[in-house]
Tab-separated table of N, CA, C and O in Angstrom:
chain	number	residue	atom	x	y	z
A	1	UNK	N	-55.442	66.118	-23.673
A	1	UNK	CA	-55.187	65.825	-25.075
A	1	UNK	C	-55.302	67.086	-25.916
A	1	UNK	O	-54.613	67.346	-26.903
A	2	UNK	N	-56.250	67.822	-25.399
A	2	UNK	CA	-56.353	69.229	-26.304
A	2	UNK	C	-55.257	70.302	-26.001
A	2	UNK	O	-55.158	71.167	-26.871
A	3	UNK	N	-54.366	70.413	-24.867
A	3	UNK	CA	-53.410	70.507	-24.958
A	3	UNK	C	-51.965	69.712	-25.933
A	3	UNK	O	-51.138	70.390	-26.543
A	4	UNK	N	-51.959	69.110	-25.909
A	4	UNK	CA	-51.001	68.265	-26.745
A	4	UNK	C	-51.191	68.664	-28.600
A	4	UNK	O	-50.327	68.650	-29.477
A	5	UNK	N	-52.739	69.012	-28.690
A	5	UNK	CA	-53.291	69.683	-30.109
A	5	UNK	C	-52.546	70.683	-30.559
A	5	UNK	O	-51.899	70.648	-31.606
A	6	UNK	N	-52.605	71.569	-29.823
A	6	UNK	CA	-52.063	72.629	-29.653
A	6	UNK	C	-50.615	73.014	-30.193
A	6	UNK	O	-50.085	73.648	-31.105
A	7	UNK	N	-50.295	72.239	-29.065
A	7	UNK	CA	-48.643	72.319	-29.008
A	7	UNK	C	-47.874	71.973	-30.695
A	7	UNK	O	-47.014	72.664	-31.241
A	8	UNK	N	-48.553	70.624	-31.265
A	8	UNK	CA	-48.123	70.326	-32.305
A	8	UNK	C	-48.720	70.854	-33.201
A	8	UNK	O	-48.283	70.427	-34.269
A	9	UNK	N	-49.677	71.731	-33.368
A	9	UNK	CA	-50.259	72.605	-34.631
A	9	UNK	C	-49.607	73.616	-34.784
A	9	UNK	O	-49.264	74.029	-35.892
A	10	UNK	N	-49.228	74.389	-33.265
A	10	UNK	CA	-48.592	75.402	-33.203
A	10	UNK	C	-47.261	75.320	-33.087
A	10	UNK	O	-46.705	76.021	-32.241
A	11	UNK	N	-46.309	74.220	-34.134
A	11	UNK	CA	-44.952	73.356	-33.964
A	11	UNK	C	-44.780	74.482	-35.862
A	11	UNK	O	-45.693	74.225	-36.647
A	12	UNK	N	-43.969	75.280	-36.247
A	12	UNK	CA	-43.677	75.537	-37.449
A	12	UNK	C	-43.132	75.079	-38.422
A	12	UNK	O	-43.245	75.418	-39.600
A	13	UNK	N	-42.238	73.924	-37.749
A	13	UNK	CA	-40.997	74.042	-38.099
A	13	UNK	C	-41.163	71.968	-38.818
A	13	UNK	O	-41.289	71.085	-37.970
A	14	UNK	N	-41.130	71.637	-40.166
A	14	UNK	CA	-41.063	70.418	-40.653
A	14	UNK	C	-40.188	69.403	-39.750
A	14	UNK	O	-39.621	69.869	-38.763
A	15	UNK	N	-40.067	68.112	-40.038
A	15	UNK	CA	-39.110	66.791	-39.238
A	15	UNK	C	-38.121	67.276	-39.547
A	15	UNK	O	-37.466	67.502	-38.530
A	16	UNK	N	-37.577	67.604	-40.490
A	16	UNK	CA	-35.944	67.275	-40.443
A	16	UNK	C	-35.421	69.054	-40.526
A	16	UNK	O	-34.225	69.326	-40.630
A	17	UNK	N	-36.460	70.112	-40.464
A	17	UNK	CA	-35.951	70.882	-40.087
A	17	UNK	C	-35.209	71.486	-38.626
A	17	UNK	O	-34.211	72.163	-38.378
A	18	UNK	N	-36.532	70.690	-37.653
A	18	UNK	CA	-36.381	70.720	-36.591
A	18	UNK	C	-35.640	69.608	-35.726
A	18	UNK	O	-35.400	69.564	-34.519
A	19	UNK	N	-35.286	68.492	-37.035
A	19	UNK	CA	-34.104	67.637	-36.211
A	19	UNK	C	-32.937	68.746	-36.278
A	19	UNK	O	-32.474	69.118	-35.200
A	20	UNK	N	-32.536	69.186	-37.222
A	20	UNK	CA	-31.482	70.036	-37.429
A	20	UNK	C	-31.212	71.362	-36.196
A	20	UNK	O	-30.153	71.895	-35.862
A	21	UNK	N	-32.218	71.538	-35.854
A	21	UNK	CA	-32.354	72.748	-35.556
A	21	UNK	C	-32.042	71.957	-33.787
A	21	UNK	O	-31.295	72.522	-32.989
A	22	UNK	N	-32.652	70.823	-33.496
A	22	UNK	CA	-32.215	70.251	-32.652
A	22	UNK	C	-30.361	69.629	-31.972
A	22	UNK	O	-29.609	69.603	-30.997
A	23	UNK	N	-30.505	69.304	-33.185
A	23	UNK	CA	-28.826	69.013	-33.138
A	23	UNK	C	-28.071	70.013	-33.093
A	23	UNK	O	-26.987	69.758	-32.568
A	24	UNK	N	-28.279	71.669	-33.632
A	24	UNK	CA	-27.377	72.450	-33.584
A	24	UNK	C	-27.565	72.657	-31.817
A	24	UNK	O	-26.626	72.276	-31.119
A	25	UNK	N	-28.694	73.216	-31.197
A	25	UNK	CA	-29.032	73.135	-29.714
A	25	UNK	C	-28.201	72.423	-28.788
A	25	UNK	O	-27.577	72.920	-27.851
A	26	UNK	N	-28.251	71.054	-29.174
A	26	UNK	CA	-27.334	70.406	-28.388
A	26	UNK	C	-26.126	70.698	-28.386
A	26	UNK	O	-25.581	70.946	-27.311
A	27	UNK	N	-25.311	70.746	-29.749
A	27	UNK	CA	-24.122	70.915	-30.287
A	27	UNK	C	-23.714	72.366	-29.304
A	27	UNK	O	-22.753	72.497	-28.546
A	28	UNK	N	-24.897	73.442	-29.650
A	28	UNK	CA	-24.568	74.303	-28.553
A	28	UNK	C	-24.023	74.366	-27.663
A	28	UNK	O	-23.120	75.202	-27.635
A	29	UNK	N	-24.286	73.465	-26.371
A	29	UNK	CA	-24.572	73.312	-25.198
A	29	UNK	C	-22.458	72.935	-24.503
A	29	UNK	O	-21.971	72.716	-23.394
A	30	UNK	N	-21.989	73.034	-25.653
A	30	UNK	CA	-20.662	71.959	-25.850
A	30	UNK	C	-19.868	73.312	-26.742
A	30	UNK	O	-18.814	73.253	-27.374
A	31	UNK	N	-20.601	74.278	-26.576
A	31	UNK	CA	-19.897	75.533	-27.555
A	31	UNK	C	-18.956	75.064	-28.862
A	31	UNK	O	-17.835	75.525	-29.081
A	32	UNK	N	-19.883	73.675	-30.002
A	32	UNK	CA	-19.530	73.161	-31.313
A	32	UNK	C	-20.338	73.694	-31.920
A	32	UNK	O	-21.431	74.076	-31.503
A	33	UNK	N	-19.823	73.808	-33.190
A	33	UNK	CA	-21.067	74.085	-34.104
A	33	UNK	C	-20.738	72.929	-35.267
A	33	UNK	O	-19.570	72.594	-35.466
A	34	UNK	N	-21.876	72.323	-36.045
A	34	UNK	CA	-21.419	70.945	-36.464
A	34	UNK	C	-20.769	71.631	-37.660
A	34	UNK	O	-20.958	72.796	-38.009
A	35	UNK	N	-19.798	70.528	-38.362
A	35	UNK	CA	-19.658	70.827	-39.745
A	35	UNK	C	-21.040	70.218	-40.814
A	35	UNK	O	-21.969	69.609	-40.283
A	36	UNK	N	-21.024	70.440	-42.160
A	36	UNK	CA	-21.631	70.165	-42.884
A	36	UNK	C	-21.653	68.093	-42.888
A	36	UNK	O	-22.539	67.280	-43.152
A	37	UNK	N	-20.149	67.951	-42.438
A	37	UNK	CA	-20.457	66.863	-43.101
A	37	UNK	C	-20.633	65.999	-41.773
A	37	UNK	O	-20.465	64.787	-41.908
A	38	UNK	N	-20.899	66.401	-40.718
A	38	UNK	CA	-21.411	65.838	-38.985
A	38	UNK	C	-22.874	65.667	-39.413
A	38	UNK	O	-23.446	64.582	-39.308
A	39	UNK	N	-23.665	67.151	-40.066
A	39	UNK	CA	-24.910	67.180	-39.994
A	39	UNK	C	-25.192	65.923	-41.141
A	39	UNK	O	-25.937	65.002	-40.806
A	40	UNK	N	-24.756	65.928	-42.087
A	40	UNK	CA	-25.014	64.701	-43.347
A	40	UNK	C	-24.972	63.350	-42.615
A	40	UNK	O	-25.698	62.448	-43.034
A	41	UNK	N	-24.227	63.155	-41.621
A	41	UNK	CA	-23.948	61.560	-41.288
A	41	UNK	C	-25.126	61.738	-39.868
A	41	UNK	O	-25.888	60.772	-39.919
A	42	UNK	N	-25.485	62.677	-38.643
A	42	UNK	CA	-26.324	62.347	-38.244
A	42	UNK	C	-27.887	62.220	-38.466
A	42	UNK	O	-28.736	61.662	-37.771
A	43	UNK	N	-28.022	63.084	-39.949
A	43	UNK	CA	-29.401	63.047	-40.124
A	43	UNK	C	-29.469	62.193	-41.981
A	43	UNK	O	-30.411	62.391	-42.748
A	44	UNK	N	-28.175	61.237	-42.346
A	44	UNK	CA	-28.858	60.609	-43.404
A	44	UNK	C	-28.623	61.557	-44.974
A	44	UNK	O	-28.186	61.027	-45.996
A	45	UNK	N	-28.942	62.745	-44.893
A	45	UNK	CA	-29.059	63.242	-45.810
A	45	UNK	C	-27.540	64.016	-46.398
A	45	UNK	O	-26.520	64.253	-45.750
A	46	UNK	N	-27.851	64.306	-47.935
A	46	UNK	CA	-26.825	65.131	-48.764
A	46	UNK	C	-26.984	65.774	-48.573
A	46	UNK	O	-28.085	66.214	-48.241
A	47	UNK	N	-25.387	66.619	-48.686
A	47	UNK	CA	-24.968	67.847	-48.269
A	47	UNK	C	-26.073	68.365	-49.503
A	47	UNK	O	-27.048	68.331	-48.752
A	48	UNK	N	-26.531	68.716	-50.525
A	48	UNK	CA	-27.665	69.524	-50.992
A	48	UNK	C	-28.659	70.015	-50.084
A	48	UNK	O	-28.964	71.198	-49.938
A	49	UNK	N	-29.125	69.066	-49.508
A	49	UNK	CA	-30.866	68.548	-48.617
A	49	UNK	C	-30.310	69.136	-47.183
A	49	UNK	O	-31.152	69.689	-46.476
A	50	UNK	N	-29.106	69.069	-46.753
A	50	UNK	CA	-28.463	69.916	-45.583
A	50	UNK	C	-28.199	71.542	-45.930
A	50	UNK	O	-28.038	72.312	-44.983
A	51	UNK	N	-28.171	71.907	-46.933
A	51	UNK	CA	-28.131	73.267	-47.646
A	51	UNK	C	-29.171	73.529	-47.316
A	51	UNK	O	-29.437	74.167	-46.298
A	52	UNK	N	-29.938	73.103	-48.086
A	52	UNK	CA	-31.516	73.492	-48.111
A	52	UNK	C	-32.502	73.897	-46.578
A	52	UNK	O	-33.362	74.738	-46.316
A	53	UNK	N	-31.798	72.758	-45.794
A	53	UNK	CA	-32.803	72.839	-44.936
A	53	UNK	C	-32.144	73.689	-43.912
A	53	UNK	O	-32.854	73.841	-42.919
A	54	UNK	N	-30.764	74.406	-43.854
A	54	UNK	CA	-30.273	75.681	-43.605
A	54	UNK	C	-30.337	76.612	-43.411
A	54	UNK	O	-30.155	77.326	-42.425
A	55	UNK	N	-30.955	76.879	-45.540
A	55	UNK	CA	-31.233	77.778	-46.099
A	55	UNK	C	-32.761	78.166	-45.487
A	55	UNK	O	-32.948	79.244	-44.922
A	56	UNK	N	-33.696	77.291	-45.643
A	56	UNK	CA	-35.348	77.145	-44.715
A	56	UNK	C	-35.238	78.103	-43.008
A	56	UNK	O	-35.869	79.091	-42.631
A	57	UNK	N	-34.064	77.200	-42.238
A	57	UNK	CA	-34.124	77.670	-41.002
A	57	UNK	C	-33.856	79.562	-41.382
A	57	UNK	O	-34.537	80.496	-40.956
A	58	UNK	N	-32.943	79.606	-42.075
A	58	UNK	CA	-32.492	80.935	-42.260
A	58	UNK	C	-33.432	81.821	-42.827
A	58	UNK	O	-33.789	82.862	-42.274
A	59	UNK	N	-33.723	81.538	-43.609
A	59	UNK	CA	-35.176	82.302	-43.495
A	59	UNK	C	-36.144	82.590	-42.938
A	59	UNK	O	-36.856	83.552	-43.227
A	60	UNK	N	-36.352	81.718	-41.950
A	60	UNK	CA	-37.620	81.908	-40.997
A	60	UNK	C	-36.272	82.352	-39.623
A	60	UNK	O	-36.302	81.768	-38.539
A	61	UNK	N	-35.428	83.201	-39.872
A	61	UNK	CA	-34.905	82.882	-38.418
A	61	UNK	C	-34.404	82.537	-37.478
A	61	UNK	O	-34.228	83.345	-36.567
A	62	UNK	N	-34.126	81.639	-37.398
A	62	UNK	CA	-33.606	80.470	-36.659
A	62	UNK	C	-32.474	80.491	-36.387
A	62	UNK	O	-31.992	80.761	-35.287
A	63	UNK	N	-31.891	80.192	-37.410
A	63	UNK	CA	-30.253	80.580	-37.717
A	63	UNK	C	-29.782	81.396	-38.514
A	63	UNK	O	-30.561	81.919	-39.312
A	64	UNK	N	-28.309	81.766	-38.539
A	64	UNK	CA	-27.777	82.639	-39.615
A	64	UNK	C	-26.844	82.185	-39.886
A	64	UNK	O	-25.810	81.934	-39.268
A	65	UNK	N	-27.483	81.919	-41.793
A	65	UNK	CA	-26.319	81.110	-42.338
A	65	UNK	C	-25.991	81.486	-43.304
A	65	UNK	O	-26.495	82.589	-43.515
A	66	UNK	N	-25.222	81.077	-44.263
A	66	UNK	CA	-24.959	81.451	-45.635
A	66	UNK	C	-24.320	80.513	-46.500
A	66	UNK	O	-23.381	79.741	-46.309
A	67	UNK	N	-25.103	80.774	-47.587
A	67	UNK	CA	-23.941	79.186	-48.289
A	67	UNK	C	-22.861	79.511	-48.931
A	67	UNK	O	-22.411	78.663	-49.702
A	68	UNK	N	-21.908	81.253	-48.752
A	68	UNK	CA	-20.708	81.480	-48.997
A	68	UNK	C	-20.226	80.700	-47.647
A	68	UNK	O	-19.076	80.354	-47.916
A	69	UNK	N	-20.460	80.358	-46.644
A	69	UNK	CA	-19.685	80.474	-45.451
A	69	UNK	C	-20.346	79.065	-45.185
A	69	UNK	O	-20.220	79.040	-43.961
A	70	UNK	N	-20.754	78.283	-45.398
A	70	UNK	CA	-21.791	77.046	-44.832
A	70	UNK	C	-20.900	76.442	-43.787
A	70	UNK	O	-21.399	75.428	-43.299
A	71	UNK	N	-19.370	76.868	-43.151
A	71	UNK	CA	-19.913	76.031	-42.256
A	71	UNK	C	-19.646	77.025	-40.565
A	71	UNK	O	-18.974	76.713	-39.582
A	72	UNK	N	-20.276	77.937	-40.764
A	72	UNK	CA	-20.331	79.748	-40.291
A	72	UNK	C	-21.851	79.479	-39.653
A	72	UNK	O	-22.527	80.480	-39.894
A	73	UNK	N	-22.454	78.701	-39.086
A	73	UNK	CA	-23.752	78.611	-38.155
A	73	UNK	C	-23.984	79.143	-37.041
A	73	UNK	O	-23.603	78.650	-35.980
A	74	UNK	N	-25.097	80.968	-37.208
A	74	UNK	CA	-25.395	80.789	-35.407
A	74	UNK	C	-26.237	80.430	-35.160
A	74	UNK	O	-26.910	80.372	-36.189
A	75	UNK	N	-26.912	79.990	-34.141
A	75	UNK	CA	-27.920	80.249	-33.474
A	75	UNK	C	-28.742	81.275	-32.839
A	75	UNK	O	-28.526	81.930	-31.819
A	76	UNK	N	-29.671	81.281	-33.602
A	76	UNK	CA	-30.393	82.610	-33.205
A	76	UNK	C	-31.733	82.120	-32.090
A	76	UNK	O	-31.760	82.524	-30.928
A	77	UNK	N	-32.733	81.256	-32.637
A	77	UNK	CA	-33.443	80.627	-31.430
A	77	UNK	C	-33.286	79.254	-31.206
A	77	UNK	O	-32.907	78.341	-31.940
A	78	UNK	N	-33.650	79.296	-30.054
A	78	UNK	CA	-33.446	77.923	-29.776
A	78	UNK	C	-35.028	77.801	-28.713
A	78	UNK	O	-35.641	78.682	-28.111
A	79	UNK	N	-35.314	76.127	-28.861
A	79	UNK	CA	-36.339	75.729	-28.137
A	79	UNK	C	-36.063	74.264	-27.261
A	79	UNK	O	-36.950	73.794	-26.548
């Protein structure tokens, strides 16, 4: 169990950042990258709140994005 502590303390990344960050992974795997409006219908949310949480990954990393180009997504890490 103190393993399992761990793992999720040492998790950075919020729910729906890391759903996102999940779905691009997969999307990967299939050499897609989603559009804006794929990511809005699998995770619920407005294209704003899909900006945003983009903009979050991109800052810490993750991806490289831009909201001249939003629908221009790489992947930089993946887990």
């Amino acid at each position: 169990m103190e393993v399992m502590t761990m793992i999720f303390e040492s998790d950075p990344l919020p729910d729906i950042e890391r759903k996102i960050q999940r779905i691009l992974v997969n999307c990967s795997f299939y050499q897609k990258t989603p559009s804006i409006a794929e990511l809005c219908l699998w995770t619920g949310r407005e294209p704003g709140g899909i900006f945003e949480v983009l903009k979050s990954l991109a800052n810490k990393e993750y991806i490289k994005w831009s909201p001249e180009k939003p629908e221009e997504i790489t992947l930089i890490v993946q887990f």
